[in-house]
Structure formats: C-alpha cells, structure tokens
Short mmCIF file of C-alpha atoms in Angstrom, two decimals:
data_model
loop_
_atom_site.label_atom_id
_atom_site.label_comp_id
_atom_site.label_asym_id
_atom_site.label_seq_id
_atom_site.Cartn_x
_atom_site.Cartn_y
_atom_site.Cartn_z
CA MET A 1 127.46 105.56 112.30
CA THR A 2 127.20 108.71 114.49
CA SER A 3 128.49 108.32 118.02
CA ARG A 4 125.78 108.67 120.90
CA PRO A 5 127.47 109.09 124.45
CA ARG A 6 124.20 109.28 126.07
CA LEU A 7 123.60 105.45 125.94
CA LEU A 8 126.22 105.99 128.55
CA LEU A 9 124.68 106.50 131.24
CA PRO A 10 122.06 103.64 130.87
CA ALA A 11 124.64 101.87 130.36
CA ALA A 12 126.39 103.10 133.67
CA PHE A 13 123.33 102.66 135.67
CA ILE A 14 123.12 99.31 134.46
CA THR A 15 126.86 97.91 135.33
CA SER A 16 126.75 100.18 138.66
CA LEU A 17 122.97 98.28 139.55
CA GLY A 18 125.12 94.58 138.64
CA ASN A 19 127.99 95.34 140.03
CA ASN A 20 126.38 95.86 143.26
CA ILE A 21 123.18 93.37 143.65
CA GLN A 22 126.85 91.17 143.02
CA LEU A 23 128.61 91.73 145.58
CA LEU A 24 125.81 92.64 148.53
CA GLY A 25 124.02 88.65 146.98
CA ALA A 26 127.54 87.53 147.78
CA ALA A 27 127.07 89.11 150.76
CA LEU A 28 124.60 88.05 151.94
CA LEU A 29 125.17 83.67 150.25
CA LEU A 30 127.62 83.21 152.96
CA VAL A 31 126.01 84.94 155.53
CA ARG A 32 123.24 81.31 155.00
CA ALA A 33 125.79 79.28 153.91
CA GLN A 34 127.00 79.74 158.57
CA GLY A 35 129.44 82.50 157.18
CA SER A 36 131.13 84.80 159.55
CA MET A 37 130.96 88.09 159.44
CA LEU A 38 134.87 87.99 159.13
CA ASP A 39 134.09 85.67 155.47
CA VAL A 40 132.07 89.13 154.56
CA GLY A 41 135.79 91.09 154.78
CA TRP A 42 137.70 89.09 153.34
CA LEU A 43 135.34 89.02 149.97
CA PHE A 44 134.83 93.02 150.19
CA ILE A 45 139.08 92.33 150.35
CA ALA A 46 138.54 90.67 147.33
CA VAL A 47 137.19 92.95 146.07
CA ALA A 48 139.64 95.84 146.84
CA VAL A 49 143.19 94.52 145.92
CA PRO A 50 142.37 93.46 143.14
CA GLN A 51 141.25 96.44 141.68
CA ALA A 52 144.09 98.86 143.83
CA VAL A 53 146.95 96.82 142.77
CA LEU A 54 146.00 96.29 138.47
CA SER A 55 144.12 100.25 138.12
CA PRO A 56 147.23 102.44 137.52
CA TYR A 57 148.68 99.51 134.63
CA PHE A 58 144.86 98.98 133.08
CA GLY A 59 144.70 102.38 133.27
CA ARG A 60 147.68 102.34 130.67
CA LEU A 61 145.76 100.36 128.44
CA ALA A 62 142.91 102.20 128.60
CA ASP A 63 144.82 105.41 126.77
CA ARG A 64 146.50 103.03 124.19
CA PHE A 65 143.52 100.78 123.10
CA ASP A 66 139.80 101.78 122.40
CA ARG A 67 138.03 102.36 124.44
CA ARG A 68 134.65 101.32 124.04
CA ARG A 69 136.01 98.03 122.64
CA LEU A 70 137.65 98.00 126.15
CA TRP A 71 134.21 98.98 128.12
CA ILE A 72 131.91 96.15 125.90
CA ILE A 73 135.12 93.73 126.29
CA CYS A 74 134.44 94.43 130.28
CA ASP A 75 130.75 93.93 129.67
CA LEU A 76 130.56 90.73 128.36
CA VAL A 77 133.43 89.38 130.24
CA SER A 78 131.63 90.12 133.78
CA ALA A 79 128.62 88.22 132.20
CA ALA A 80 129.88 85.22 131.74
CA ALA A 81 131.51 85.41 135.21
CA ALA A 82 128.65 86.73 136.92
CA LEU A 83 126.56 83.66 135.20
CA ALA A 84 128.82 81.20 136.39
CA LEU A 85 127.90 81.36 139.93
CA PRO A 86 124.46 80.50 139.43
CA VAL A 87 125.93 77.40 137.22
CA GLY A 88 128.31 76.40 139.54
CA LEU A 89 125.00 76.85 142.78
CA ALA A 90 123.29 74.45 140.39
CA LEU A 91 125.90 71.98 139.85
CA GLY A 92 126.89 71.52 143.60
CA VAL A 93 129.52 73.65 144.11
CA SER A 94 130.98 74.91 148.24
CA HIS A 95 129.49 78.16 148.00
CA GLN A 96 132.65 80.31 150.17
CA PRO A 97 135.02 79.39 147.21
CA LEU A 98 133.23 80.25 144.33
CA VAL A 99 131.69 83.09 145.66
CA TYR A 100 135.36 84.49 146.59
CA ALA A 101 135.81 83.43 142.97
CA THR A 102 133.95 84.51 140.49
CA ASN A 103 133.77 87.82 142.65
CA PHE A 104 137.47 88.47 141.61
CA ALA A 105 137.54 87.70 138.63
CA LEU A 106 134.67 90.63 138.39
CA ALA A 107 136.62 92.96 140.36
CA VAL A 108 139.78 91.93 137.59
CA ILE A 109 137.34 92.78 135.79
CA ALA A 110 136.23 96.67 137.55
CA ALA A 111 140.22 96.80 137.86
CA GLN A 112 139.65 98.13 133.71
CA PHE A 113 136.44 98.64 133.06
CA THR A 114 137.10 102.26 135.58
CA PRO A 115 139.34 103.77 134.00
CA ALA A 116 137.94 102.42 130.33
CA SER A 117 134.34 103.32 130.79
CA ALA A 118 136.27 107.25 131.90
CA ALA A 119 138.39 107.66 128.91
CA LEU A 120 136.00 106.78 126.70
CA ILE A 121 133.95 109.42 128.42
CA ARG A 122 136.49 112.18 127.87
CA GLU A 123 136.92 110.86 124.38
CA ARG A 124 133.51 111.47 122.78
CA VAL A 125 131.45 114.43 125.24
CA PRO A 126 132.82 117.39 123.93
CA THR A 127 134.89 119.64 127.15
CA ALA A 128 132.00 122.48 127.03
CA GLN A 129 129.20 119.56 127.98
CA LEU A 130 131.97 117.87 130.98
CA ARG A 131 130.32 119.29 134.09
CA ARG A 132 126.68 118.16 132.75
CA PHE A 133 127.85 114.72 131.67
CA ASN A 134 129.29 114.25 135.09
CA ALA A 135 126.40 114.54 136.94
CA HIS A 136 123.99 113.20 135.66
CA TYR A 137 126.47 110.45 135.40
CA GLU A 138 127.10 110.51 138.69
CA ILE A 139 123.84 110.26 139.38
CA ALA A 140 123.27 106.94 136.95
CA LEU A 141 125.78 105.52 139.27
CA GLN A 142 124.21 106.70 142.74
CA CYS A 143 120.94 105.18 141.39
CA GLY A 144 121.82 102.15 140.26
CA MET A 145 123.60 101.51 143.94
CA LEU A 146 120.33 103.02 145.67
CA LEU A 147 118.39 100.41 143.71
CA SER A 148 120.57 97.29 144.31
CA ALA A 149 119.87 96.98 147.78
CA ALA A 150 116.01 96.75 147.11
CA VAL A 151 116.18 94.43 144.25
CA GLY A 152 119.13 92.41 146.07
CA GLY A 153 117.95 92.10 149.12
CA ILE A 154 114.12 91.37 147.74
CA ALA A 155 114.81 88.95 144.39
CA LEU A 156 117.68 86.89 146.96
CA GLN A 157 113.79 86.40 150.05
CA TYR A 158 111.38 85.28 147.13
CA PHE A 159 113.72 83.60 144.42
CA GLY A 160 116.76 83.10 146.29
CA PRO A 161 119.93 82.83 144.45
CA LYS A 162 120.19 81.23 140.49
CA PRO A 163 117.86 83.72 139.51
CA LEU A 164 119.79 87.07 140.92
CA PHE A 165 122.79 86.70 139.57
CA THR A 166 121.43 85.23 136.79
CA PHE A 167 119.75 88.85 136.68
CA ASN A 168 123.25 90.07 136.98
CA ALA A 169 124.47 88.74 134.42
CA LEU A 170 122.13 90.23 132.20
CA THR A 171 122.75 94.02 133.09
CA PHE A 172 126.38 93.41 131.67
CA ALA A 173 124.80 92.26 128.26
CA LEU A 174 122.23 94.57 128.09
CA SER A 175 125.27 96.89 129.02
CA ALA A 176 127.17 95.99 126.66
CA VAL A 177 124.50 96.24 123.87
CA LEU A 178 123.86 99.48 124.37
CA VAL A 179 127.85 100.99 124.20
CA PHE A 180 127.72 98.94 121.07
CA ALA A 181 125.45 101.15 119.84
CA VAL A 182 126.82 104.30 121.05
CA GLY A 183 128.66 104.15 117.90
CA THR A 184 132.43 104.32 116.55
CA ARG A 185 133.87 108.32 117.04
CA SER A 186 132.51 111.17 115.01
CA ARG A 187 134.27 114.08 116.87
CA VAL A 188 137.89 115.00 116.14
CA VAL A 189 139.59 116.19 119.47
CA GLU A 190 140.38 119.55 120.49
CA LEU A 191 143.85 119.56 120.90
CA PRO A 192 146.30 121.18 118.34
CA GLN A 193 148.80 123.77 119.75
CA GLU A 194 148.28 123.74 123.26
CA THR A 195 149.25 119.69 123.87
CA THR A 196 152.86 120.52 123.84
CA HIS A 197 152.53 123.56 126.49
CA ALA A 198 149.79 123.36 128.69
CA ALA A 199 150.25 118.77 129.35
CA ARG A 200 153.22 119.79 131.36
CA PRO A 201 152.27 121.77 134.56
CA THR A 202 147.91 120.48 133.56
CA ALA A 203 149.89 116.68 133.83
CA ALA A 204 151.16 117.38 137.60
CA ARG A 205 148.22 118.22 138.58
CA VAL A 206 147.08 114.47 137.89
CA ILE A 207 148.73 112.35 141.75
CA PRO A 208 146.85 115.93 143.72
CA LEU A 209 143.43 115.30 142.32
CA ALA A 210 144.06 111.84 142.46
CA LEU A 211 145.08 111.75 145.98
CA LEU A 212 141.36 113.62 146.58
CA PHE A 213 139.04 111.97 143.94
CA GLY A 214 140.36 108.47 145.75
CA GLN A 215 139.70 110.19 149.34
CA GLY A 216 136.36 109.93 148.47
CA LEU A 217 136.40 106.58 148.10
CA VAL A 218 137.59 106.04 151.53
CA VAL A 219 134.79 107.77 152.58
CA VAL A 220 132.51 106.64 151.39
CA THR A 221 132.73 103.24 152.12
CA VAL A 222 134.46 103.26 155.92
CA PHE A 223 131.00 105.19 156.54
CA ASN A 224 129.09 102.87 155.12
CA ALA A 225 131.17 100.30 157.39
CA LEU A 226 130.52 102.62 160.29
CA LEU A 227 127.14 103.38 159.80
CA PRO A 228 125.24 99.68 160.72
CA VAL A 229 127.50 99.68 164.07
CA LEU A 230 126.46 102.71 164.95
CA LEU A 231 122.60 102.59 164.55
CA ILE A 232 122.12 98.77 165.10
CA GLY A 233 125.10 98.09 166.84
CA GLU A 234 125.31 101.27 169.55
CA TRP A 235 122.14 102.76 169.32
CA HIS A 236 120.09 99.96 169.39
CA ARG A 237 117.79 100.78 166.20
CA GLY A 238 117.07 98.70 163.30
CA PRO A 239 117.29 97.20 159.44
CA ALA A 240 114.37 100.27 159.02
CA VAL A 241 116.50 103.00 161.03
CA LEU A 242 119.60 101.64 158.60
CA GLY A 243 116.95 102.06 155.41
CA VAL A 244 115.74 105.85 156.35
CA VAL A 245 119.44 107.47 156.56
CA ASP A 246 121.01 105.42 153.85
CA ALA A 247 118.15 106.81 151.76
CA LEU A 248 118.81 110.24 152.70
CA GLY A 249 122.16 110.50 151.84
CA GLY A 250 121.67 109.08 148.64
CA ALA A 251 118.18 112.28 148.08
CA GLY A 252 121.44 114.33 149.87
CA PHE A 253 123.48 112.80 146.50
CA LEU A 254 121.11 113.18 143.59
CA LEU A 255 120.66 116.73 144.93
CA ALA A 256 123.82 117.33 144.86
CA ALA A 257 124.46 115.91 141.31
CA ALA A 258 121.36 118.59 139.57
CA VAL A 259 122.23 122.04 142.05
CA TYR A 260 126.48 120.83 140.85
CA ARG A 261 126.39 122.58 137.38
CA ARG A 262 125.63 126.05 138.72
CA SER A 263 128.23 125.27 142.11
CA ALA A 264 130.84 125.11 140.04
CA ALA A 265 129.84 128.54 137.14
CA ARG A 266 129.80 130.40 140.43
CA LEU A 267 132.91 128.70 142.30
CA GLY A 268 134.58 126.64 140.06
CA ASP A 269 135.69 123.02 140.30
CA LEU A 270 138.97 123.60 141.78
CA LYS A 271 137.51 125.62 145.09
CA LEU A 272 134.53 122.98 145.22
CA ALA A 273 135.53 120.24 145.04
CA VAL A 274 138.94 120.98 147.89
CA GLY A 275 136.27 123.35 150.14
CA GLY A 276 132.99 119.82 149.34
CA PHE A 277 135.50 117.44 151.06
CA LEU A 278 136.98 119.51 153.60
CA VAL A 279 133.99 120.37 155.05
CA CYS A 280 132.53 117.19 154.80
CA THR A 281 134.65 115.90 156.67
CA ALA A 282 134.17 118.03 159.20
CA LEU A 283 130.59 117.35 159.23
CA PHE A 284 132.02 113.21 159.08
CA ALA A 285 132.81 113.81 162.73
CA LEU A 286 130.26 115.39 164.18
CA GLN A 287 127.66 112.50 163.12
CA PRO A 288 127.52 110.35 166.10
CA LEU A 289 127.60 113.07 168.92
CA PHE A 290 124.36 114.12 169.23
CA GLY A 291 121.64 110.89 168.27
CA LEU A 292 119.66 109.66 166.17
CA PRO A 293 117.54 113.58 164.93
CA VAL A 294 120.76 115.84 164.25
CA LEU A 295 122.05 112.26 162.43
CA MET A 296 119.67 112.01 160.27
CA MET A 297 119.87 116.28 159.63
CA LEU A 298 123.25 115.24 159.31
CA VAL A 299 123.76 112.90 156.66
CA PRO A 300 121.75 114.83 154.00
CA LEU A 301 123.46 118.10 153.92
CA GLY A 302 127.43 115.54 154.21
CA ALA A 303 126.19 114.25 151.60
CA PHE A 304 124.40 116.75 149.28
CA LEU A 305 128.87 118.50 149.80
CA PHE A 306 130.69 115.00 149.13
CA GLY A 307 127.95 114.59 145.72
CA GLN A 308 128.87 118.02 144.56
CA ALA A 309 133.23 118.03 146.26
CA ARG A 310 133.12 113.98 143.77
CA ILE A 311 132.21 115.33 140.47
CA ALA A 312 133.60 118.29 140.54
CA THR A 313 136.85 116.11 141.21
CA ARG A 314 135.77 113.80 137.91
CA SER A 315 135.89 116.75 136.12
CA LEU A 316 139.03 118.34 137.42
CA LEU A 317 140.77 114.56 136.84
CA MET A 318 139.46 114.39 132.92
CA THR A 319 140.06 118.06 132.26
CA SER A 320 143.24 117.79 134.01
CA VAL A 321 145.67 115.78 131.03
CA ASP A 322 145.67 114.92 127.22
CA GLU A 323 142.50 113.38 125.90
CA SER A 324 144.86 110.24 125.93
CA ARG A 325 145.99 110.15 129.14
CA VAL A 326 142.31 109.79 130.93
CA GLY A 327 142.60 106.80 131.39
CA HIS A 328 145.33 106.50 133.80
CA ALA A 329 144.42 108.90 135.89
CA PHE A 330 141.61 107.68 136.38
CA GLY A 331 143.75 104.00 137.65
CA LEU A 332 146.26 105.75 139.07
CA ALA A 333 142.99 107.55 140.68
CA ASN A 334 141.06 104.28 141.21
CA GLY A 335 143.82 101.94 142.43
CA TYR A 336 145.14 104.60 145.25
CA GLY A 337 141.34 104.91 146.83
CA LEU A 338 140.93 101.54 147.71
CA ALA A 339 144.45 100.69 148.82
CA ALA A 340 143.46 103.74 151.17
CA THR A 341 140.02 102.38 151.36
CA ILE A 342 141.69 99.32 152.72
CA VAL A 343 144.37 100.82 155.43
CA VAL A 344 141.75 103.47 156.73
CA MET A 345 138.73 100.71 156.45
CA LEU A 346 141.61 98.71 159.73
CA ILE A 347 142.80 101.35 160.98
CA ALA A 348 138.82 102.46 162.16
CA SER A 349 137.79 99.14 162.47
CA VAL A 350 141.05 98.50 165.52
CA VAL A 351 139.99 102.25 166.79
CA THR A 352 136.09 101.29 166.69
CA GLY A 353 136.92 98.03 168.78
CA HIS A 354 138.80 99.44 171.36
CA SER A 355 136.61 102.52 172.17
CA ASP A 356 133.66 102.25 170.05
CA THR A 357 132.33 104.44 166.67
CA ARG A 358 132.77 108.34 167.50
CA TYR A 359 136.25 107.95 167.43
CA GLY A 360 136.32 105.72 164.39
CA PHE A 361 134.37 107.95 162.62
CA ALA A 362 136.87 111.14 164.78
CA THR A 363 140.02 108.71 163.21
CA VAL A 364 138.21 108.20 159.93
CA ALA A 365 137.64 112.76 159.19
CA ALA A 366 141.53 112.90 160.59
CA ILE A 367 142.84 111.19 158.34
CA SER A 368 140.62 113.01 155.30
CA LEU A 369 141.10 116.55 156.72
CA LEU A 370 145.29 115.71 156.32
CA ALA A 371 145.15 114.28 152.86
CA ALA A 372 142.64 116.69 151.39
CA GLY A 373 144.71 119.58 152.93
CA LEU A 374 147.98 117.92 151.46
CA ALA A 375 145.92 118.04 148.11
CA ALA A 376 145.26 121.70 147.74
CA ALA A 377 147.97 122.74 149.16
CA TRP A 378 150.05 120.67 147.12
CA ILE A 379 147.70 122.03 143.95
CA SER A 380 147.64 125.97 145.28
CA THR A 381 151.82 125.23 144.75
CA ILE A 382 151.40 124.27 140.96
CA SER A 383 148.88 126.67 140.11
CA ARG A 384 151.96 129.46 141.80
CA ARG A 385 154.82 127.50 140.28
CA THR A 386 152.68 127.13 136.42
CA ALA A 387 150.77 131.19 136.95
CA ALA A 388 154.67 131.71 137.18
CA ASP A 389 155.52 130.04 133.49
CA ARG A 390 152.54 130.45 132.04
CA PRO A 391 149.43 132.45 133.30
CA ALA A 392 146.60 131.65 131.15
CA ASP A 393 146.89 127.58 131.65
CA VAL A 394 145.91 128.83 135.78
CA THR A 395 142.45 128.88 134.73
CA ALA A 396 141.77 126.22 132.70
CA LEU A 397 141.36 124.32 135.35
CA ILE A 398 139.68 125.91 137.31
#
C-alpha cells in the first residue's frame, strides 16, 4: 500500500472540528444546567491539565511506536469517549460529572494525539514539501475551529446535545478511516551521515523552539478569553460583534497560511517566527486602547503575523531534531504551552478583575515579549556556538 499523506489534511480538519464542537457543546451544556462561569472554567482546566502533564511523556511514546497506528487508536478511543456523553445523557446521568469525565478522557487522548500527528507528518512528508504541507495543515485546523462554533451552536439550538455529541463521535471515526487510508510508509528516511554530526547541535534548539511554539498557544487562548470580556462586558457590544471580530481574526490567519511559503522563502523560518511573534505581541497590547474600529483593523493584522509565525515555528520544530524524535519535541512544546496557558490565564484574570482588560492585554503582551525575547536570544546563542564548530549546520535550520 502506498503512502498518501494528503489524506492527513482532511483528517486534521475533521479532528479539529470534532474537538472544538465537543468543548463548545460541553461548555454550553454546563451553562444550561445552571452552571456558573466557575464551572466552565473548571472544564477548561480539566482539558488543559492532563495534556500539560502527559504530553512530554506521550511524545516519547510517539517516537517509539508506529505513529499512524497511534493516530488511529487515538481517534477510535476518542470516538468511544465522545459517544459516552450522549449515551450518558440518554440514561439520565448527572450532567456535570459526565461532562467533566468525558472531556478529561478526551484531553488525555489529545495529549497522545498531538505529538503522534506531528511525528507522522514529519515521517511521511518530504523535507522539501514541509512548508507547503504545514501551511495547509494549519488552514485545516483553523477551518475546523472556525466552523465548529457555527455547527456546534446551530446544532445544539435546533437538535439538542445528544445528536451533536453523536456527530462528534462520528468525526473521530471518519478521521481514523482517513488516516488508515494514508497507507503504510513508502519512503526511506533521508538521514545518512548527518545524524551523528548535526543531531546534537540542532537538538539543543528544541527547548527554545518549544518555548516559542508553546507561547503561541498562550497568546491565542488568553486572547480568546479576554476578547468577550472586552467587547461584551466593557464595551457593551452584542455577540454579533464578537462573531465579526472572530471572523476577521480567522480571515487574517487563513491569509497568513496562504502567503507563508513566499514569506518563509524570502525571510527564512527563524526570522519569520521570532519577528512575527514579537510584532504580533506588541499589537496585542494596543488592541483594547482605541475603540472598536481600530480593534477590527488590528485583530486581522495581528492574526496575519501570528499565523505566519506559528507555521514557521511548527516547521522549525519539525526539522530541529531527527525524524525519530519529533514526537518528543512536540510533546514538550504542547506540554509547556498548556501549562503556561493556565498560569498566564490566571494572572490575566486577576489583573483584569482588579482593573480592566487593557491591563490584562498589556500583562499578557509583556509576558509574551519576555518569552519570545528569551527564545530568540537562546537560539542566537546556540547558532553562534554551532557556527564555531560547524558553520554549515547553522544554515540548515534557517
């Protein structure tokens, strides 16, 4: 059977759609069951904590076992866990413990899925095609996230939670079918003599690149939490305005994915990643300061810069280590990103609660600038040391 890595793109789209429908539907179910915002907050913590703790370890498993098989197993177990929610609702099980239990189980599975999917992509896609594939992969993920809000909200309103969560279980099953159809591995790894010489210096870049990649998760997650507070709570705008701003951000990200290959070819992934995150973070602090019209201009611009930086960092992280260690690299990055998200979310919540969202945005921007600056300085130091030992290795990553 020949390998068909393009099938991983619709599989990623379907998985992203299912994951976000599950989380959105579960949150709305808690609210409908007279749950407070604290209950919803605990739901997000229940999703984030197991991934933060388990991702680094599960990343090592992704490097030891067949990545395609792991992806399929994750999808099938996710389908069973997701199906437990509508079955439990039909049997009259209490909503809150059922929602927490099923989403906790899905989060544990996601801790394995994230590094396994990244490692499978690195294994099946030739290095020369990684930039293009990663751009398409991010488009698939973002489209799944954007569509999930519309599909989840409409389905929950008109059909109720049971059909919605049943549909979610089917998305995981369909993803497993697509990944199975990818086929067995058909290409040989292109690693001959570079492994022994270059693996050590490039592996040293994993930690700062994981810091940069994880910080992107922090920024987008906390932004999505602060934006409704700003628009609805402080500026007294309606949900429709929030939807428009979200759509503008999504459009900016999709445009970034469309032009990423040209930008990366011109600037290099490293400059694009570091520069994009730094400028995007500066714009982050400005967004709540000048009213809605300026916000609606800055959000798509920030998303455009963020999207290119995110894809560039993903490509760098995939090529910074040997193919056999990509799972561990993404496990570290995902674990750090989720752990940092919890901490920064709590800090931003406290700051915003004692002042307003302007200071919440500024606090997150300051933390992100420090993290991106530290990662950039770290990578620069490693590059100089590598150049002194073997100059050819520096340009291999950049």
